[in-house]
Amino acid sequence: MTPLPLGLACVAAATANAGFEVRFLDLLSSTDWESAIKNAIASSSPSVIGLSVRNIDDQTIGSTRFLLSPLKEVIALCRSLCGAPIVIGGAGFSIFPESTLAYLEADMGVQGEGETAFPKLLSWLENGRQGPVPAGVYLAGQPEAYVPQPLNPDLDFLPLPAPDAWLNYEISPEWRIPVQTRRGCPNNCAFCSTGKIEGRRLRSRSVKQVVEWLISYRERGFREFYSVDNTFNIPDAYAKELCRGIIDARLDIDWWGQIYPKSVDVELADLMARAGCTLVNLGFESGSEPVLFLLNKKYKPNEVAEVSAIFSAAGIKRNGFLMLGAPGETRQTVEESLAFAESLHLDMLKITEGIRIYPDDDLLFPRFYVAPAIRDWLPGRIALHNSQQATPAVPDRLRARQ
């Protein structure tokens, strides 16, 4: 699935709400990014240019695409066209702030929630840089000026993008409107960077705000959505309340979500199906209990199987995700995981090799961990499984994750 720039759209909405004139440009939707930038700068004469760094790389071992190189070209073109300060932000930047800022040679960077920090940064620049640097802002060459930005405890104060943000996109199966109702994750999985980006404290929007936002989209003709909450089912009570709100509003939407495969009951799956959920991603990562323990997962394979069966009975399709090569992985645990995945009779399965190492700042350029005992054997085993498996592989357009 082609990911729509939800973070960038949220920052644009907050910046406009703060009284600044905003021009929103999504380069991923452009077939000629150079002309798009030239036209945008020529028509708007920007005072500040903000760029969102969603991902550092594609997290694919062996044929990794380092995604900052093309962004460096974007920045160079912007500099050649105008003298406006260039500010970078986004999830990717928040993981590697100092090294990303240095590599891209931007002027400033915003770590964390840009809806709060970016408008404050613009006001600071507008006032001639008087006073301290706003919290969350890195200045190139001045890391000592950085002050951490506290996370906003009430997401209702952070605006969601209006339907107009996506009206220039031609509706197609390649994309869905991203929806984020919660930020933060308490699970602390060993390989995950969500805690560094969004914090470990779970924060939620009010169900009323989310439902009203969905209604505004339905009134403009949008029907297909993608919940980018890291764990839609956590907390369970909020997930059920949200589903009931969608059902009561009679929205008739089709949406996908991501599930932490533990503590899902029949009631939740039924509510999700009635609210329009047609597909869930089950990132169970391994079918071996010792490996799950080392990954700091809080569930066991039998719980994954139970959750998978509950969603299947509710008529919701299931994408499974395996991550092989973690610390403690052996040939035996790999075979155990592959057999377990097949036993679930999933609708689709995606297998990844190795773990992208986060978040040390000197690891900007991608490095992966694969258990040494199986490093040479694992690629061939995955290739063999993919050629023989009964479960279809997850296609590229279904892999988008926040």
Coordinates of C-alpha atoms in Angstrom, one line a residue:
M1 CA 0.0 0.0 0.0
T2 CA 1.3 3.5 -0.8
P3 CA 1.5 5.3 2.5
L4 CA -0.2 8.7 2.6
P5 CA 1.7 11.4 4.5
L6 CA -0.5 11.5 7.6
G7 CA 2.1 13.1 9.8
L8 CA 2.9 15.8 7.3
A9 CA -0.9 16.5 6.9
C10 CA -1.4 16.8 10.7
V11 CA 1.5 19.2 10.9
A12 CA 0.1 21.2 8.0
A13 CA -3.3 21.4 9.7
A14 CA -1.8 22.5 13.0
T15 CA 0.3 25.1 11.3
A16 CA -2.7 26.5 9.4
N17 CA -4.7 26.6 12.7
A18 CA -1.8 28.7 14.2
G19 CA -2.4 31.4 11.5
F20 CA 0.3 30.6 9.0
E21 CA -0.2 30.2 5.3
V22 CA 0.5 26.6 4.3
R23 CA 1.3 24.9 1.0
F24 CA 1.1 21.1 1.2
L25 CA 3.1 19.1 -1.3
D26 CA 3.4 15.3 -1.4
L27 CA 6.3 14.3 -3.5
L28 CA 5.4 10.6 -3.4
S29 CA 2.3 11.3 -5.5
S30 CA 4.3 13.3 -8.1
T31 CA 5.7 11.7 -11.2
D32 CA 8.1 14.6 -11.6
W33 CA 9.3 15.8 -8.2
E34 CA 11.7 18.3 -9.5
S35 CA 9.0 20.2 -11.5
A36 CA 6.6 19.9 -8.6
I37 CA 9.1 21.6 -6.2
K38 CA 10.0 24.3 -8.7
N39 CA 6.4 25.1 -9.3
A40 CA 5.5 25.1 -5.6
I41 CA 8.4 27.4 -4.7
A42 CA 7.8 29.7 -7.7
S43 CA 4.1 30.1 -6.9
S44 CA 4.4 30.5 -3.1
S45 CA 7.8 32.1 -2.3
P46 CA 8.0 30.2 1.0
S47 CA 9.6 31.8 4.1
V48 CA 10.3 28.3 5.5
I49 CA 10.4 24.9 3.9
G50 CA 9.5 21.8 6.0
L51 CA 10.3 18.3 4.9
S52 CA 9.0 15.1 6.5
V53 CA 11.3 12.1 7.0
R54 CA 9.0 9.1 7.4
N55 CA 11.6 6.3 7.0
I56 CA 15.4 6.1 7.0
D57 CA 15.4 2.9 4.9
D58 CA 13.0 0.2 3.7
Q59 CA 14.3 -2.2 6.4
T60 CA 15.0 -5.0 3.9
I61 CA 18.2 -6.9 4.5
G62 CA 20.3 -7.7 1.5
S63 CA 18.8 -5.1 -0.9
T64 CA 18.3 -2.2 1.5
R65 CA 17.2 1.1 0.0
F66 CA 18.7 4.1 1.9
L67 CA 15.8 6.6 1.6
L68 CA 17.7 9.7 2.8
S69 CA 19.8 10.0 -0.4
P70 CA 16.9 11.2 -2.6
L71 CA 15.8 13.5 0.2
K72 CA 19.3 15.0 0.1
E73 CA 18.7 15.8 -3.6
V74 CA 15.4 17.4 -2.7
I75 CA 17.0 19.7 -0.1
A76 CA 19.8 20.6 -2.6
L77 CA 17.2 21.6 -5.2
C78 CA 15.2 23.7 -2.6
R79 CA 18.4 25.5 -1.7
S80 CA 19.2 26.3 -5.3
L81 CA 15.7 27.8 -5.7
C82 CA 15.3 30.0 -2.6
G83 CA 17.0 30.9 0.6
A84 CA 14.3 29.8 3.0
P85 CA 15.4 27.9 6.1
I86 CA 14.9 24.1 5.7
V87 CA 13.3 22.2 8.6
I88 CA 13.1 18.5 8.7
G89 CA 10.9 16.3 11.0
G90 CA 8.9 13.1 11.0
A91 CA 9.2 9.6 12.5
G92 CA 12.5 8.8 10.8
F93 CA 14.1 12.0 12.0
S94 CA 12.9 11.5 15.5
I95 CA 14.8 8.2 15.7
F96 CA 18.1 9.6 14.5
P97 CA 17.9 13.4 14.9
E98 CA 21.5 14.6 15.0
S99 CA 22.9 12.3 12.4
T100 CA 19.9 12.8 10.1
L101 CA 20.3 16.6 10.4
A102 CA 24.0 16.4 9.7
Y103 CA 23.6 14.0 6.7
L104 CA 20.9 16.0 5.0
E105 CA 22.5 19.4 5.8
A106 CA 19.2 20.9 6.7
D107 CA 19.0 24.0 8.9
M108 CA 16.8 22.7 11.7
G109 CA 14.9 19.6 12.8
V110 CA 11.8 18.9 14.9
Q111 CA 11.9 15.8 17.0
G112 CA 8.6 14.4 18.3
E113 CA 5.1 15.9 17.7
G114 CA 5.5 18.5 15.0
E115 CA 2.0 19.8 15.4
T116 CA 3.2 21.4 18.6
A117 CA 6.8 22.3 17.9
F118 CA 6.7 23.4 14.2
P119 CA 4.2 26.4 14.7
K120 CA 6.3 27.5 17.7
L121 CA 9.4 27.3 15.6
L122 CA 7.8 29.4 12.9
S123 CA 6.8 32.1 15.5
W124 CA 10.3 32.0 16.9
L125 CA 11.7 32.6 13.4
E126 CA 9.1 35.3 12.6
N127 CA 10.2 37.1 15.8
G128 CA 13.8 37.2 14.8
R129 CA 14.9 34.2 16.8
Q130 CA 14.3 36.1 20.1
G131 CA 14.3 34.0 23.2
P132 CA 15.2 30.3 23.7
V133 CA 15.0 27.8 20.9
P134 CA 11.5 26.1 21.1
A135 CA 11.4 22.7 22.7
G136 CA 11.9 19.8 20.4
V137 CA 14.0 21.8 17.9
Y138 CA 17.5 20.9 16.8
L139 CA 19.7 23.6 15.2
A140 CA 22.4 22.5 12.8
G141 CA 25.7 22.6 14.5
Q142 CA 24.2 23.6 17.9
P143 CA 23.1 20.3 19.6
E144 CA 23.5 22.0 23.0
A145 CA 20.5 24.3 22.2
Y146 CA 18.1 21.3 22.1
V147 CA 15.5 21.0 24.8
P148 CA 13.3 17.9 24.8
Q149 CA 9.6 18.4 23.9
P150 CA 7.0 16.9 26.3
L151 CA 4.4 14.8 24.6
N152 CA 1.0 16.2 24.5
P153 CA -1.2 14.3 27.0
D154 CA -4.5 15.1 25.2
L155 CA -4.5 14.2 21.5
D156 CA -7.8 16.0 21.0
F157 CA -5.8 19.3 21.0
L158 CA -3.8 18.1 18.0
P159 CA -5.8 18.6 14.8
L160 CA -6.6 15.8 12.3
P161 CA -6.3 16.6 8.6
A162 CA -9.5 17.7 6.9
P163 CA -10.7 15.7 3.8
D164 CA -9.4 18.5 1.6
A165 CA -5.9 17.3 2.3
W166 CA -6.5 14.2 0.1
L167 CA -8.8 15.6 -2.6
N168 CA -5.9 15.6 -5.1
Y169 CA -5.4 11.9 -4.8
E170 CA -7.1 9.6 -7.3
I171 CA -9.0 7.0 -5.4
S172 CA -7.5 3.5 -6.1
P173 CA -6.8 0.2 -4.3
E174 CA -3.3 1.4 -3.7
W175 CA -4.1 3.7 -0.8
R176 CA -6.5 4.2 2.1
I177 CA -7.1 7.2 4.3
P178 CA -4.8 6.7 7.4
V179 CA -6.4 7.0 10.8
Q180 CA -4.6 7.4 14.1
T181 CA -6.6 7.3 17.2
R182 CA -3.8 6.6 19.7
R183 CA -0.1 7.3 20.1
G184 CA 2.5 5.6 22.3
C185 CA 2.9 1.9 23.1
P186 CA 3.5 0.3 26.5
N187 CA 4.7 -3.1 25.2
N188 CA 8.4 -2.3 24.8
C189 CA 9.1 -5.0 22.2
A190 CA 12.9 -5.5 21.9
F191 CA 13.2 -4.4 18.3
C192 CA 10.6 -1.6 18.1
S193 CA 11.3 2.2 17.7
T194 CA 7.7 3.3 18.5
G195 CA 8.6 4.2 22.1
K196 CA 11.3 6.6 21.0
I197 CA 9.0 8.3 18.5
E198 CA 5.7 8.3 20.4
G199 CA 6.6 7.4 24.0
R200 CA 5.6 4.5 26.1
R201 CA 2.5 6.1 27.6
L202 CA -0.6 5.3 25.6
R203 CA -2.6 8.5 24.7
S204 CA -6.0 8.4 22.9
R205 CA -8.3 10.8 21.1
S206 CA -11.8 10.9 22.3
V207 CA -14.1 8.5 20.5
K208 CA -16.4 11.5 19.8
Q209 CA -13.7 13.3 17.9
V210 CA -12.7 10.3 15.9
V211 CA -16.2 9.4 14.9
E212 CA -17.0 13.1 13.9
W213 CA -13.8 13.1 11.9
L214 CA -14.8 9.9 10.1
I215 CA -18.3 11.3 9.4
S216 CA -16.7 14.4 7.7
Y217 CA -14.8 12.0 5.4
R218 CA -17.9 9.9 4.6
E219 CA -19.7 13.1 3.7
R220 CA -17.0 13.8 1.1
G221 CA -17.2 10.3 -0.4
F222 CA -14.3 8.6 1.3
R223 CA -15.0 5.0 2.5
E224 CA -11.8 3.1 2.8
F225 CA -9.5 3.6 5.8
Y226 CA -6.4 2.2 7.4
S227 CA -6.0 2.3 11.2
V228 CA -2.3 3.0 11.8
D229 CA -2.6 2.7 15.6
N230 CA 0.3 0.4 16.5
T231 CA -2.1 -1.8 18.5
F232 CA -5.8 -1.3 17.7
N233 CA -6.8 -3.6 20.5
I234 CA -4.9 -1.8 23.3
P235 CA -6.6 -0.8 25.5
D236 CA -9.5 -3.2 24.9
A237 CA -12.2 -1.0 26.4
Y238 CA -11.3 2.0 24.1
A239 CA -11.2 -0.3 21.0
K240 CA -14.7 -1.5 21.8
E241 CA -16.0 2.0 22.6
L242 CA -14.6 3.2 19.3
C243 CA -16.2 0.4 17.3
R244 CA -19.6 1.0 19.0
G245 CA -19.3 4.7 18.0
I246 CA -18.7 3.8 14.4
I247 CA -21.6 1.3 14.4
D248 CA -24.0 3.8 16.0
A249 CA -23.0 6.4 13.3
R250 CA -23.9 4.0 10.5
L251 CA -20.7 5.0 8.6
D252 CA -20.6 2.0 6.2
I253 CA -16.8 2.1 6.0
D254 CA -14.2 -0.5 5.1
W255 CA -11.0 -0.4 7.3
W256 CA -7.9 -2.4 8.2
G257 CA -6.1 -2.5 11.5
Q258 CA -3.1 -3.8 13.4
I259 CA -3.5 -6.2 16.3
Y260 CA -1.2 -7.2 19.2
P261 CA -2.1 -10.9 19.3
K262 CA -3.1 -11.1 22.9
S263 CA -6.3 -10.4 24.9
V264 CA -8.7 -10.3 22.0
D265 CA -12.1 -11.7 22.8
V266 CA -15.0 -12.7 20.6
E267 CA -16.9 -9.5 21.5
L268 CA -14.1 -7.2 20.2
A269 CA -13.7 -9.1 16.9
D270 CA -17.5 -9.0 16.4
L271 CA -17.6 -5.3 17.1
M272 CA -14.7 -4.7 14.7
A273 CA -16.4 -6.7 12.0
R274 CA -19.7 -4.8 12.5
A275 CA -17.8 -1.5 12.4
G276 CA -16.4 -2.3 9.0
C277 CA -13.0 -4.0 9.7
T278 CA -12.2 -6.4 6.9
L279 CA -8.5 -7.2 7.5
V280 CA -6.1 -7.2 10.5
N281 CA -2.3 -7.5 10.6
L282 CA -1.1 -10.0 13.2
G283 CA 2.6 -9.1 13.9
F284 CA 3.3 -12.2 16.0
E285 CA 6.9 -12.3 14.7
S286 CA 7.7 -15.8 15.9
G287 CA 6.0 -19.2 16.7
S288 CA 8.7 -20.1 19.1
E289 CA 8.1 -19.4 22.8
P290 CA 11.8 -18.8 23.7
V291 CA 12.3 -16.4 20.9
L292 CA 9.1 -14.5 21.8
F293 CA 10.4 -14.2 25.3
L294 CA 13.7 -12.7 24.1
L295 CA 11.8 -10.3 21.9
N296 CA 9.9 -9.2 25.1
K297 CA 6.6 -10.3 23.7
K298 CA 3.9 -10.7 26.3
Y299 CA 2.1 -13.6 24.5
K300 CA 2.7 -17.2 23.7
P301 CA 2.0 -19.1 20.4
N302 CA -1.2 -20.7 21.7
E303 CA -2.6 -17.2 22.4
V304 CA -1.7 -16.1 18.9
A305 CA -3.5 -19.1 17.5
E306 CA -6.6 -18.3 19.6
V307 CA -6.7 -14.7 18.5
S308 CA -6.2 -15.7 14.8
A309 CA -9.1 -18.2 15.1
I310 CA -11.4 -15.5 16.7
F311 CA -10.8 -13.1 13.8
S312 CA -11.3 -15.9 11.2
A313 CA -14.6 -16.8 12.8
A314 CA -15.6 -13.1 12.7
G315 CA -15.0 -13.1 8.9
I316 CA -12.0 -10.8 9.1
K317 CA -9.0 -11.6 6.9
R318 CA -5.6 -12.0 8.6
N319 CA -2.2 -11.0 7.5
G320 CA 0.6 -12.6 9.4
F321 CA 4.1 -11.3 10.0
L322 CA 7.1 -13.4 10.9
M323 CA 10.5 -11.9 11.7
L324 CA 13.2 -14.6 11.6
G325 CA 16.8 -14.4 12.8
A326 CA 16.3 -12.7 16.2
P327 CA 18.7 -13.3 19.1
G328 CA 18.5 -16.9 20.2
E329 CA 17.1 -18.1 16.9
T330 CA 18.2 -21.5 15.7
R331 CA 17.3 -23.7 12.8
Q332 CA 14.9 -25.5 15.1
T333 CA 13.1 -22.3 16.2
V334 CA 12.9 -21.2 12.6
E335 CA 11.2 -24.5 11.5
E336 CA 8.9 -24.2 14.5
S337 CA 7.8 -20.7 13.5
L338 CA 7.3 -21.7 9.8
A339 CA 5.2 -24.7 10.9
F340 CA 3.2 -22.5 13.3
A341 CA 2.5 -19.9 10.7
E342 CA 1.1 -22.5 8.3
S343 CA -1.0 -24.0 11.1
L344 CA -2.9 -20.7 11.4
H345 CA -4.2 -20.9 7.8
L346 CA -3.7 -17.2 7.3
D347 CA -5.0 -15.3 4.3
M348 CA -1.5 -13.9 3.7
L349 CA 2.0 -14.2 5.3
K350 CA 5.0 -11.9 5.2
I351 CA 8.4 -13.2 6.3
T352 CA 11.3 -10.8 7.0
E353 CA 14.9 -11.8 7.6
G354 CA 16.8 -10.2 10.5
I355 CA 16.2 -7.2 12.7
R356 CA 16.9 -3.5 11.8
I357 CA 19.0 -2.2 14.7
Y358 CA 17.5 0.9 16.4
P359 CA 17.9 3.5 17.7
D360 CA 21.6 4.3 18.3
D361 CA 22.5 7.5 16.5
D362 CA 25.6 6.1 14.8
L363 CA 23.4 3.5 13.1
L364 CA 21.8 5.9 10.6
F365 CA 23.0 3.8 7.7
P366 CA 21.1 0.5 8.0
R367 CA 22.5 -2.4 9.9
F368 CA 20.7 -5.7 10.7
Y369 CA 21.1 -8.4 13.2
V370 CA 20.8 -12.1 12.3
A371 CA 21.6 -14.8 14.8
P372 CA 25.1 -15.9 13.8
A373 CA 24.3 -19.6 13.9
I374 CA 21.8 -19.3 11.0
R375 CA 23.1 -16.2 9.2
D376 CA 24.2 -18.2 6.1
W377 CA 21.4 -20.7 6.1
L378 CA 18.4 -18.5 6.7
P379 CA 18.0 -16.7 3.3
G380 CA 17.8 -20.0 1.5
R381 CA 15.3 -21.4 3.9
I382 CA 13.0 -18.5 3.6
A383 CA 13.3 -18.6 -0.2
L384 CA 12.4 -22.3 -0.2
H385 CA 9.5 -21.7 2.1
N386 CA 8.2 -18.9 -0.1
S387 CA 8.3 -21.1 -3.1
Q388 CA 6.4 -23.9 -1.5
Q389 CA 4.1 -22.2 1.0
A390 CA 0.3 -22.6 0.7
T391 CA -0.3 -19.2 2.2
P392 CA 0.0 -16.3 -0.3
A393 CA 2.7 -13.7 0.4
V394 CA 1.6 -10.3 1.6
P395 CA 1.8 -8.0 -1.5
D396 CA 3.7 -4.7 -1.2
R397 CA 0.5 -2.6 -1.1
L398 CA -0.6 -4.3 2.1
R399 CA 2.6 -3.8 4.1
A400 CA 2.2 -0.2 5.2
R401 CA 2.8 0.3 8.9
Q402 CA 2.9 3.6 10.9

